[in-house]
């Protein structure tokens, strides 16, 4: 008996203002710009509130009520109706501010006991792909999402998706180490080969289970439902149920954007009626049952390995890769600039700065910068509030610049305290080598770590780097500490033996840290 897993992606981003600079000037004229002022100038609260209200009225409220009514109608039967929601933290955050009834309608659905909630990143971000920080930031955002799901729904997810179903073996095993039982992703043809998406798989290097979306059957509803040129139009509940019944396999994983119901396909297309009658039509087929990711991985053993190396990361968007967010120079430039700010944000440990930076990790910002053509380009244009990718990129960099100004101001307030705990990525770490070029195996990613490593590093290595000016260059170019760099330069020039230089080097750095 094939198990049907209906999964709905629920997310709304924070969109950037089209006149960020004007708002920044307006607020600056009223006095010193606080972080909250910058956030209000960067994000278009009026537009975000308008979109949330529109989608709430068209989709979230009516569609969830239809689903809940169907759950309650069939709850005590042999074939109870079940669904799975993955709700981003930023969507819940906006709903709590402007439409608490959206949260309440989801809470009522979860309270039926027939709804599974899947985990994702709080900010629906592409944090996993940040060079040097990916999994650290990914963990933070997943834990933040876990917290809000526990607080609002008293629920602990065991299934998880990375944003937009992005997947590779490393991400899957990372989530496995976090304790999740099943990862949700796309059934990509080149990965599956001759195999069907309609089975439970496992990843290559660990034991986490993998559910792969049947994109053809999913897109029949998500994209083609109201397409009058489609040869299967109109798609009725009984027709779709018959397709599901004729589909071979253990599990049929149908995953679509929740906005499909009323927003992407307007109510007059008949999408509400389709959703209302579909569970009943499915129940007429003896070979079908409703299930959730948690249940199917307990019921069915993995049939094979779903092997996706990191260099071939997949998603459910565009060409089934990550080019929707990181496919051109505009996107990579913006992503690199954002990523390079993370160590400074972490060192500051300022909740408002951290929040503002994390809001800029939302995947949609990069999606709007895509330069795609044809039908894929039309989809990007449909979702983007901007005329083109260049405008989206310009606004993002403008927002990032405003954040950088606030970060610099905060650092100037307590430079020693903040920069002393600044931890840079591995590619900017100081690596201790010998004069022969041989790596000692020692490195430092912060000034404090560098000081401690001086006690372990061979004297030959310290002298080699000191004489070449490497240490002062690292201090100046990575931490922007000209004063400390000059003090180290003076030590390099003094006629001292190696032991005296090392002792003095340690003292200069220690004195700087202690202020």
Short mmCIF file of C-alpha atoms in Angstrom, two decimals:
data_model
loop_
_atom_site.label_atom_id
_atom_site.label_comp_id
_atom_site.label_asym_id
_atom_site.label_seq_id
_atom_site.Cartn_x
_atom_site.Cartn_y
_atom_site.Cartn_z
CA UNK A 1 0.00 0.00 0.00
CA UNK A 2 1.83 3.20 -1.14
CA UNK A 3 2.03 5.92 1.49
CA UNK A 4 1.24 9.47 0.38
CA UNK A 5 3.24 12.23 2.03
CA UNK A 6 1.81 15.70 1.40
CA UNK A 7 4.38 18.35 2.31
CA UNK A 8 3.77 22.12 2.22
CA UNK A 9 6.53 24.75 2.26
CA UNK A 10 5.38 27.87 4.17
CA UNK A 11 7.65 30.91 3.90
CA UNK A 12 7.61 34.65 3.34
CA UNK A 13 10.83 36.73 3.26
CA UNK A 14 11.59 40.22 4.46
CA UNK A 15 11.97 42.32 1.30
CA UNK A 16 14.36 45.25 0.99
CA UNK A 17 13.14 48.80 0.45
CA UNK A 18 13.60 50.32 -2.97
CA UNK A 19 14.65 53.65 -1.37
CA UNK A 20 16.96 52.53 1.42
CA UNK A 21 19.18 55.61 1.12
CA UNK A 22 16.21 57.99 1.44
CA UNK A 23 14.98 56.27 4.60
CA UNK A 24 18.49 56.29 6.09
CA UNK A 25 18.79 60.04 5.49
CA UNK A 26 15.34 60.67 6.98
CA UNK A 27 16.23 58.80 10.14
CA UNK A 28 19.71 60.34 10.35
CA UNK A 29 18.20 63.84 10.32
CA UNK A 30 16.28 62.92 13.48
CA UNK A 31 19.45 62.02 15.38
CA UNK A 32 22.01 59.23 15.76
CA UNK A 33 21.08 56.11 13.80
CA UNK A 34 20.56 53.11 16.05
CA UNK A 35 20.63 49.54 14.74
CA UNK A 36 16.83 49.40 14.89
CA UNK A 37 16.66 52.52 12.72
CA UNK A 38 18.92 50.89 10.14
CA UNK A 39 16.78 47.75 10.12
CA UNK A 40 13.61 49.80 9.60
CA UNK A 41 15.29 51.71 6.76
CA UNK A 42 16.54 48.53 5.07
CA UNK A 43 13.41 46.38 5.16
CA UNK A 44 10.14 47.44 3.55
CA UNK A 45 7.77 46.86 6.45
CA UNK A 46 4.77 48.22 4.57
CA UNK A 47 5.29 45.85 1.63
CA UNK A 48 6.06 42.87 3.85
CA UNK A 49 2.93 43.48 5.92
CA UNK A 50 0.82 43.91 2.79
CA UNK A 51 2.06 40.65 1.24
CA UNK A 52 1.60 38.71 4.47
CA UNK A 53 -1.97 39.96 4.85
CA UNK A 54 -2.78 39.14 1.24
CA UNK A 55 -1.35 35.63 1.39
CA UNK A 56 -2.91 35.03 4.80
CA UNK A 57 -6.36 35.85 3.42
CA UNK A 58 -5.89 33.98 0.17
CA UNK A 59 -3.96 30.96 1.39
CA UNK A 60 -2.83 30.46 4.96
CA UNK A 61 -6.20 30.89 6.66
CA UNK A 62 -8.61 29.28 4.13
CA UNK A 63 -6.29 26.45 3.02
CA UNK A 64 -5.34 25.48 6.57
CA UNK A 65 -8.99 25.49 7.59
CA UNK A 66 -9.83 23.16 4.70
CA UNK A 67 -6.99 20.83 5.67
CA UNK A 68 -7.98 20.85 9.34
CA UNK A 69 -11.62 20.13 8.47
CA UNK A 70 -10.54 17.15 6.39
CA UNK A 71 -8.27 15.91 9.18
CA UNK A 72 -11.12 16.08 11.68
CA UNK A 73 -13.55 14.47 9.23
CA UNK A 74 -11.38 11.38 8.74
CA UNK A 75 -9.44 11.37 12.02
CA UNK A 76 -11.10 8.30 13.55
CA UNK A 77 -11.27 6.22 10.37
CA UNK A 78 -8.97 3.54 8.98
CA UNK A 79 -7.38 6.11 6.66
CA UNK A 80 -6.87 9.35 8.58
CA UNK A 81 -5.75 12.35 6.54
CA UNK A 82 -2.25 13.62 7.38
CA UNK A 83 -0.01 16.41 6.10
CA UNK A 84 3.41 17.91 6.81
CA UNK A 85 4.25 21.60 7.11
CA UNK A 86 7.68 23.24 7.02
CA UNK A 87 7.21 26.80 8.29
CA UNK A 88 10.12 29.24 8.27
CA UNK A 89 10.92 31.21 11.39
CA UNK A 90 10.70 34.53 9.56
CA UNK A 91 7.18 33.66 8.39
CA UNK A 92 6.12 32.90 11.96
CA UNK A 93 7.86 36.07 13.12
CA UNK A 94 5.88 38.20 10.68
CA UNK A 95 2.64 36.42 11.54
CA UNK A 96 3.17 37.10 15.24
CA UNK A 97 3.60 40.80 14.44
CA UNK A 98 0.80 41.29 11.95
CA UNK A 99 -1.46 38.23 11.69
CA UNK A 100 -1.56 36.17 14.86
CA UNK A 101 -4.57 34.30 13.44
CA UNK A 102 -2.16 32.64 10.96
CA UNK A 103 -0.20 31.13 13.85
CA UNK A 104 -3.44 30.12 15.55
CA UNK A 105 -4.81 28.31 12.50
CA UNK A 106 -1.58 26.31 12.19
CA UNK A 107 -1.68 25.56 15.91
CA UNK A 108 -5.20 24.15 15.56
CA UNK A 109 -4.02 21.93 12.71
CA UNK A 110 -1.03 20.65 14.70
CA UNK A 111 -3.26 20.01 17.73
CA UNK A 112 -5.17 17.39 15.73
CA UNK A 113 -2.17 15.08 16.01
CA UNK A 114 -2.25 14.42 12.27
CA UNK A 115 0.27 17.10 11.25
CA UNK A 116 4.02 16.66 11.20
CA UNK A 117 6.22 19.74 11.39
CA UNK A 118 9.54 19.58 9.56
CA UNK A 119 12.61 21.54 10.62
CA UNK A 120 14.41 24.08 8.44
CA UNK A 121 16.62 27.13 8.97
CA UNK A 122 14.87 29.92 10.86
CA UNK A 123 15.78 32.43 8.15
CA UNK A 124 15.13 30.12 5.19
CA UNK A 125 18.74 30.87 4.33
CA UNK A 126 21.59 29.46 2.27
CA UNK A 127 23.82 29.50 5.34
CA UNK A 128 25.09 25.98 4.63
CA UNK A 129 27.16 27.30 1.72
CA UNK A 130 29.07 30.04 3.54
CA UNK A 131 32.80 29.37 2.98
CA UNK A 132 34.44 28.69 6.31
CA UNK A 133 31.29 29.04 8.38
CA UNK A 134 28.57 27.02 6.65
CA UNK A 135 27.83 24.38 9.21
CA UNK A 136 28.38 26.65 12.22
CA UNK A 137 25.81 29.12 10.94
CA UNK A 138 23.54 26.32 9.72
CA UNK A 139 23.47 24.81 13.21
CA UNK A 140 22.63 28.16 14.80
CA UNK A 141 19.73 28.80 12.44
CA UNK A 142 18.32 25.29 12.77
CA UNK A 143 18.44 25.51 16.56
CA UNK A 144 16.73 28.90 16.40
CA UNK A 145 14.00 27.35 14.27
CA UNK A 146 13.71 24.42 16.67
CA UNK A 147 13.17 26.88 19.52
CA UNK A 148 10.29 28.76 17.89
CA UNK A 149 8.60 25.50 16.82
CA UNK A 150 8.80 24.23 20.40
CA UNK A 151 7.50 27.51 21.80
CA UNK A 152 4.55 27.90 19.42
CA UNK A 153 3.59 24.27 18.76
CA UNK A 154 5.17 22.24 21.58
CA UNK A 155 6.64 20.06 18.85
CA UNK A 156 10.07 18.47 18.29
CA UNK A 157 10.71 17.71 14.59
CA UNK A 158 12.61 14.61 13.48
CA UNK A 159 12.46 15.41 9.76
CA UNK A 160 14.36 18.30 8.21
CA UNK A 161 14.91 20.10 4.94
CA UNK A 162 17.70 22.43 4.06
CA UNK A 163 16.40 25.60 2.41
CA UNK A 164 14.70 24.95 -0.95
CA UNK A 165 15.49 21.23 -0.63
CA UNK A 166 19.22 21.87 -1.14
CA UNK A 167 21.04 18.63 -0.44
CA UNK A 168 24.36 16.89 -0.52
CA UNK A 169 25.94 14.05 1.44
CA UNK A 170 27.76 16.35 3.86
CA UNK A 171 24.63 18.33 4.74
CA UNK A 172 22.67 15.12 5.25
CA UNK A 173 25.27 13.69 7.62
CA UNK A 174 25.49 17.00 9.46
CA UNK A 175 21.75 16.79 10.14
CA UNK A 176 22.16 13.14 11.09
CA UNK A 177 24.70 14.22 13.72
CA UNK A 178 22.17 16.75 15.01
CA UNK A 179 19.77 13.89 15.65
CA UNK A 180 17.34 14.14 12.73
CA UNK A 181 15.98 10.91 11.29
CA UNK A 182 15.00 11.89 7.76
CA UNK A 183 16.03 14.58 5.28
CA UNK A 184 13.69 15.84 2.59
CA UNK A 185 14.96 16.73 -0.86
CA UNK A 186 14.34 16.64 -4.59
CA UNK A 187 14.12 13.50 -6.68
CA UNK A 188 16.67 14.58 -9.28
CA UNK A 189 16.82 12.49 -12.43
CA UNK A 190 20.61 12.43 -12.79
CA UNK A 191 20.98 11.28 -9.18
CA UNK A 192 18.24 8.65 -9.35
CA UNK A 193 19.25 7.34 -12.75
CA UNK A 194 17.06 4.32 -13.46
CA UNK A 195 15.59 4.38 -9.94
CA UNK A 196 12.24 5.79 -8.82
CA UNK A 197 11.80 8.67 -6.37
CA UNK A 198 9.02 6.68 -4.74
CA UNK A 199 11.14 4.83 -2.19
CA UNK A 200 13.00 5.59 1.01
CA UNK A 201 16.75 6.06 0.50
CA UNK A 202 19.72 6.73 2.77
CA UNK A 203 22.70 8.96 2.25
CA UNK A 204 26.10 7.55 1.41
CA UNK A 205 28.20 8.26 4.50
CA UNK A 206 25.73 7.98 7.38
CA UNK A 207 22.42 6.45 8.34
CA UNK A 208 19.97 9.33 7.89
CA UNK A 209 16.98 8.44 5.70
CA UNK A 210 16.17 10.46 2.59
CA UNK A 211 12.77 11.17 1.03
CA UNK A 212 12.90 12.37 -2.58
CA UNK A 213 10.15 14.53 -4.03
CA UNK A 214 8.18 13.23 -6.99
CA UNK A 215 8.53 16.49 -8.90
CA UNK A 216 6.28 15.53 -11.79
CA UNK A 217 3.25 14.81 -9.64
CA UNK A 218 4.10 17.75 -7.35
CA UNK A 219 4.38 20.21 -10.23
CA UNK A 220 1.08 19.02 -11.69
CA UNK A 221 -0.50 20.85 -8.76
CA UNK A 222 2.10 23.48 -7.96
CA UNK A 223 2.71 24.79 -11.50
CA UNK A 224 0.25 23.31 -13.98
CA UNK A 225 -3.06 23.32 -12.12
CA UNK A 226 -4.45 26.49 -13.72
CA UNK A 227 -2.61 26.24 -17.04
CA UNK A 228 -5.33 26.06 -19.67
CA UNK A 229 -2.75 25.05 -22.30
CA UNK A 230 -1.87 21.90 -20.37
CA UNK A 231 -3.17 18.79 -22.07
CA UNK A 232 -4.48 17.49 -18.74
CA UNK A 233 -6.41 20.66 -17.85
CA UNK A 234 -8.60 20.78 -15.81
CA UNK A 235 -7.01 18.81 -13.00
CA UNK A 236 -9.76 17.46 -10.77
CA UNK A 237 -9.45 15.72 -7.43
CA UNK A 238 -10.65 12.37 -8.76
CA UNK A 239 -8.26 12.50 -11.74
CA UNK A 240 -5.28 13.31 -9.53
CA UNK A 241 -6.24 10.59 -7.05
CA UNK A 242 -6.29 8.08 -9.88
CA UNK A 243 -2.78 9.14 -10.92
CA UNK A 244 -1.55 8.65 -7.39
CA UNK A 245 -3.18 5.23 -7.22
CA UNK A 246 -1.45 4.16 -10.43
CA UNK A 247 1.98 5.30 -9.20
CA UNK A 248 4.24 2.38 -8.16
CA UNK A 249 6.52 2.43 -5.13
CA UNK A 250 6.46 2.51 -1.34
CA UNK A 251 5.96 6.25 -0.83
CA UNK A 252 4.83 9.12 -3.06
CA UNK A 253 6.29 12.36 -1.74
CA UNK A 254 4.31 15.38 -2.94
CA UNK A 255 5.98 18.66 -1.92
CA UNK A 256 4.79 22.10 -3.02
CA UNK A 257 4.78 25.74 -1.94
CA UNK A 258 1.79 26.28 0.32
CA UNK A 259 0.98 29.50 -1.53
CA UNK A 260 -0.15 27.21 -4.37
CA UNK A 261 -3.55 27.22 -2.68
CA UNK A 262 -5.04 30.65 -3.34
CA UNK A 263 -1.98 32.80 -4.09
CA UNK A 264 -0.18 31.21 -7.04
CA UNK A 265 -3.45 29.68 -8.22
CA UNK A 266 -6.24 32.07 -7.33
CA UNK A 267 -9.46 30.83 -5.69
CA UNK A 268 -11.43 31.21 -8.93
CA UNK A 269 -9.28 28.49 -10.53
CA UNK A 270 -10.98 25.93 -8.31
CA UNK A 271 -7.86 25.24 -6.22
CA UNK A 272 -9.80 25.36 -2.92
CA UNK A 273 -12.29 22.80 -4.20
CA UNK A 274 -9.43 20.59 -5.36
CA UNK A 275 -7.88 20.70 -1.89
CA UNK A 276 -11.24 20.13 -0.21
CA UNK A 277 -12.22 17.04 -2.19
CA UNK A 278 -8.82 15.43 -2.75
CA UNK A 279 -8.58 13.49 0.56
CA UNK A 280 -12.00 11.94 0.00
CA UNK A 281 -11.15 10.93 -3.56
CA UNK A 282 -7.86 9.38 -2.43
CA UNK A 283 -9.67 7.37 0.23
CA UNK A 284 -11.69 5.66 -2.51
CA UNK A 285 -8.52 3.89 -3.66
CA UNK A 286 -7.82 0.87 -1.48
CA UNK A 287 -4.09 0.86 -2.28
CA UNK A 288 -3.42 4.36 -0.90
CA UNK A 289 -2.89 5.71 2.62
CA UNK A 290 -1.81 9.04 4.10
CA UNK A 291 1.43 9.29 5.99
CA UNK A 292 4.20 11.63 7.16
CA UNK A 293 8.01 11.57 6.80
CA UNK A 294 8.42 10.36 10.38
CA UNK A 295 6.10 7.43 9.73
CA UNK A 296 7.34 6.27 6.35
CA UNK A 297 10.98 6.00 7.41
CA UNK A 298 9.86 3.81 10.29
CA UNK A 299 7.67 1.68 8.03
CA UNK A 300 9.91 1.21 4.98
CA UNK A 301 13.58 0.21 4.84
CA UNK A 302 15.93 2.22 2.60
CA UNK A 303 16.11 0.67 -0.85
CA UNK A 304 19.40 2.24 -1.95
CA UNK A 305 21.85 5.10 -1.43
CA UNK A 306 21.09 8.66 -2.52
CA UNK A 307 24.59 9.88 -3.32
CA UNK A 308 25.13 13.60 -3.97
CA UNK A 309 28.71 14.86 -3.49
CA UNK A 310 29.14 18.44 -2.19
CA UNK A 311 30.36 19.71 -5.55
CA UNK A 312 27.05 18.65 -7.15
CA UNK A 313 24.58 20.02 -4.57
CA UNK A 314 20.96 19.72 -5.68
CA UNK A 315 17.75 21.65 -4.97
CA UNK A 316 14.15 21.74 -6.16
CA UNK A 317 14.59 25.01 -8.09
CA UNK A 318 15.48 25.86 -11.69
CA UNK A 319 17.98 23.33 -13.07
CA UNK A 320 17.82 21.38 -9.78
CA UNK A 321 21.12 22.86 -8.58
CA UNK A 322 21.99 25.94 -6.49
CA UNK A 323 22.29 28.34 -9.42
CA UNK A 324 18.99 29.99 -8.43
CA UNK A 325 20.90 31.65 -5.55
CA UNK A 326 24.59 31.31 -6.40
CA UNK A 327 24.68 31.10 -10.17
CA UNK A 328 26.19 34.41 -11.25
CA UNK A 329 28.82 36.96 -10.21
CA UNK A 330 26.27 39.32 -8.66
CA UNK A 331 25.05 36.62 -6.32
CA UNK A 332 28.53 35.42 -5.38
CA UNK A 333 29.82 38.94 -4.76
CA UNK A 334 26.90 39.67 -2.43
CA UNK A 335 27.19 36.29 -0.69
CA UNK A 336 30.95 36.67 -0.19
CA UNK A 337 30.53 40.16 1.27
CA UNK A 338 27.82 38.92 3.62
CA UNK A 339 29.88 35.90 4.70
CA UNK A 340 32.98 37.98 5.45
CA UNK A 341 30.99 40.00 7.98
CA UNK A 342 30.07 36.97 10.08
CA UNK A 343 33.21 36.87 12.28
CA UNK A 344 32.76 40.55 13.14
CA UNK A 345 29.09 39.97 13.94
CA UNK A 346 29.99 37.03 16.19
CA UNK A 347 32.74 39.02 17.93
CA UNK A 348 30.37 41.91 18.62
CA UNK A 349 27.81 39.56 20.16
CA UNK A 350 25.19 42.30 19.81
CA UNK A 351 21.66 40.82 19.45
CA UNK A 352 20.41 43.61 17.18
CA UNK A 353 23.43 43.47 14.87
CA UNK A 354 23.23 39.67 14.78
CA UNK A 355 19.54 39.75 13.93
CA UNK A 356 20.04 42.26 11.14
CA UNK A 357 22.89 40.24 9.63
CA UNK A 358 20.91 37.00 9.78
CA UNK A 359 17.93 38.65 8.07
CA UNK A 360 20.26 39.36 5.15
CA UNK A 361 21.02 35.63 4.85
CA UNK A 362 17.43 34.95 3.68
CA UNK A 363 17.71 33.03 0.41
CA UNK A 364 15.18 35.20 -1.40
CA UNK A 365 17.59 38.15 -1.50
CA UNK A 366 19.90 36.07 -3.71
CA UNK A 367 17.05 34.53 -5.69
CA UNK A 368 16.07 38.02 -6.84
CA UNK A 369 19.61 38.53 -8.21
CA UNK A 370 19.36 35.59 -10.63
CA UNK A 371 19.84 36.29 -14.32
CA UNK A 372 17.88 33.44 -15.86
CA UNK A 373 16.03 33.35 -19.16
CA UNK A 374 12.99 31.61 -20.61
CA UNK A 375 10.41 29.99 -18.36
CA UNK A 376 12.84 29.82 -15.43
CA UNK A 377 13.52 33.56 -15.73
CA UNK A 378 9.77 34.18 -15.75
CA UNK A 379 9.41 32.36 -12.43
CA UNK A 380 12.15 34.51 -10.87
CA UNK A 381 10.48 37.65 -12.21
CA UNK A 382 7.11 36.53 -10.78
CA UNK A 383 8.50 36.33 -7.25
CA UNK A 384 10.83 39.34 -7.34
CA UNK A 385 9.61 42.77 -6.18
CA UNK A 386 12.35 44.40 -8.29
CA UNK A 387 12.60 45.11 -12.01
CA UNK A 388 15.82 43.20 -12.52
CA UNK A 389 18.74 41.43 -10.88
CA UNK A 390 20.97 44.50 -10.94
CA UNK A 391 18.51 46.48 -8.82
CA UNK A 392 18.16 43.58 -6.36
CA UNK A 393 21.95 43.36 -6.09
CA UNK A 394 22.39 47.10 -5.66
CA UNK A 395 19.82 47.27 -2.87
CA UNK A 396 21.38 44.31 -1.09
CA UNK A 397 24.86 45.85 -1.19
CA UNK A 398 23.38 49.14 0.01
CA UNK A 399 21.78 47.31 2.94
CA UNK A 400 25.05 45.54 3.66
CA UNK A 401 26.92 48.85 3.60
CA UNK A 402 24.54 50.32 6.17
CA UNK A 403 25.16 47.28 8.38
CA UNK A 404 28.94 47.63 7.97
CA UNK A 405 28.76 51.22 9.21
CA UNK A 406 26.98 50.10 12.38
CA UNK A 407 29.46 47.24 12.89
CA UNK A 408 32.39 49.68 12.57
CA UNK A 409 30.78 52.06 15.08
CA UNK A 410 30.27 49.23 17.56
CA UNK A 411 33.87 48.05 17.20
CA UNK A 412 35.20 51.56 17.85
CA UNK A 413 33.33 51.61 21.16
CA UNK A 414 35.30 48.60 22.52
CA UNK A 415 38.01 47.73 19.96
CA UNK A 416 40.24 45.60 22.18
CA UNK A 417 37.41 43.59 23.73
CA UNK A 418 35.75 42.92 20.38
CA UNK A 419 38.77 42.32 18.16
CA UNK A 420 40.46 40.13 20.75
CA UNK A 421 37.60 37.62 20.43
CA UNK A 422 37.28 37.97 16.66
CA UNK A 423 37.62 34.50 15.12
CA UNK A 424 38.38 34.55 11.40
CA UNK A 425 37.69 31.73 8.92
CA UNK A 426 40.30 29.09 8.18
CA UNK A 427 41.31 30.78 4.93
CA UNK A 428 42.36 33.87 6.92
CA UNK A 429 44.00 31.99 9.80
CA UNK A 430 47.71 32.38 10.58
CA UNK A 431 49.53 29.16 9.69
CA UNK A 432 52.91 28.48 11.28
CA UNK A 433 55.44 27.18 8.76
CA UNK A 434 59.17 26.44 8.90
CA UNK A 435 61.67 28.26 6.72
CA UNK A 436 61.68 25.20 4.45
CA UNK A 437 57.97 25.75 3.75
CA UNK A 438 56.96 22.76 5.86
CA UNK A 439 53.68 23.29 7.76
CA UNK A 440 53.99 22.73 11.53
CA UNK A 441 50.32 21.77 11.92
CA UNK A 442 49.69 24.83 14.08
CA UNK A 443 47.40 27.72 13.17
CA UNK A 444 45.46 30.54 14.85
CA UNK A 445 42.13 32.12 13.96
CA UNK A 446 42.09 34.81 16.63
CA UNK A 447 44.58 37.05 18.41
CA UNK A 448 44.09 35.17 21.67
CA UNK A 449 44.60 31.84 19.90
CA UNK A 450 47.74 33.25 18.25
CA UNK A 451 49.12 34.27 21.64
CA UNK A 452 48.49 30.80 23.06
CA UNK A 453 49.98 29.10 20.01
CA UNK A 454 53.26 30.97 20.46
CA UNK A 455 53.91 28.66 23.42
CA UNK A 456 53.63 25.60 21.15
CA UNK A 457 55.18 26.78 17.90
CA UNK A 458 58.86 26.00 17.14
CA UNK A 459 61.12 28.99 17.70
CA UNK A 460 62.41 28.55 14.15
CA UNK A 461 58.87 29.06 12.82
CA UNK A 462 58.21 32.15 14.96
CA UNK A 463 61.50 33.74 13.91
CA UNK A 464 60.84 32.91 10.26
CA UNK A 465 57.46 34.66 10.27
CA UNK A 466 58.59 37.55 12.44
CA UNK A 467 61.58 38.33 10.22
CA UNK A 468 59.43 38.22 7.07
CA UNK A 469 56.88 40.61 8.59
CA UNK A 470 54.11 37.99 8.36
CA UNK A 471 52.83 38.52 11.89
CA UNK A 472 52.43 42.28 11.63
CA UNK A 473 50.90 41.90 8.17
CA UNK A 474 48.31 39.43 9.54
CA UNK A 475 47.45 41.73 12.44
CA UNK A 476 47.11 44.73 10.14
CA UNK A 477 45.32 43.17 7.13
CA UNK A 478 42.96 40.78 8.92
CA UNK A 479 42.19 42.68 12.14
CA UNK A 480 42.92 46.26 10.96
CA UNK A 481 45.05 46.94 14.05
CA UNK A 482 47.73 49.32 12.82
CA UNK A 483 48.90 50.27 16.32
CA UNK A 484 49.56 46.67 17.36
CA UNK A 485 51.10 45.89 13.97
CA UNK A 486 53.55 48.79 14.36
CA UNK A 487 54.54 47.57 17.82
CA UNK A 488 55.31 44.12 16.39
CA UNK A 489 57.24 45.72 13.54
CA UNK A 490 59.45 47.50 16.10
CA UNK A 491 60.22 44.16 17.78
CA UNK A 492 61.23 42.73 14.40
CA UNK A 493 63.72 45.58 13.88
CA UNK A 494 65.29 45.45 17.35
CA UNK A 495 68.73 43.73 17.72
CA UNK A 496 67.49 41.03 20.11
CA UNK A 497 68.02 37.27 20.17
CA UNK A 498 65.12 34.98 19.30
CA UNK A 499 64.10 34.26 22.90
CA UNK A 500 64.03 37.95 23.77
CA UNK A 501 61.96 38.71 20.69
CA UNK A 502 59.42 35.98 21.47
CA UNK A 503 59.08 37.12 25.08
CA UNK A 504 58.60 40.71 23.96
CA UNK A 505 56.15 39.66 21.22
CA UNK A 506 54.01 37.82 23.77
CA UNK A 507 54.09 40.79 26.15
CA UNK A 508 53.06 43.29 23.48
CA UNK A 509 50.12 41.16 22.39
CA UNK A 510 49.07 40.36 25.98
CA UNK A 511 49.26 44.03 26.98
CA UNK A 512 47.13 44.96 24.00
CA UNK A 513 44.47 42.37 24.88
CA UNK A 514 44.36 43.47 28.52
CA UNK A 515 44.22 47.13 27.49
#
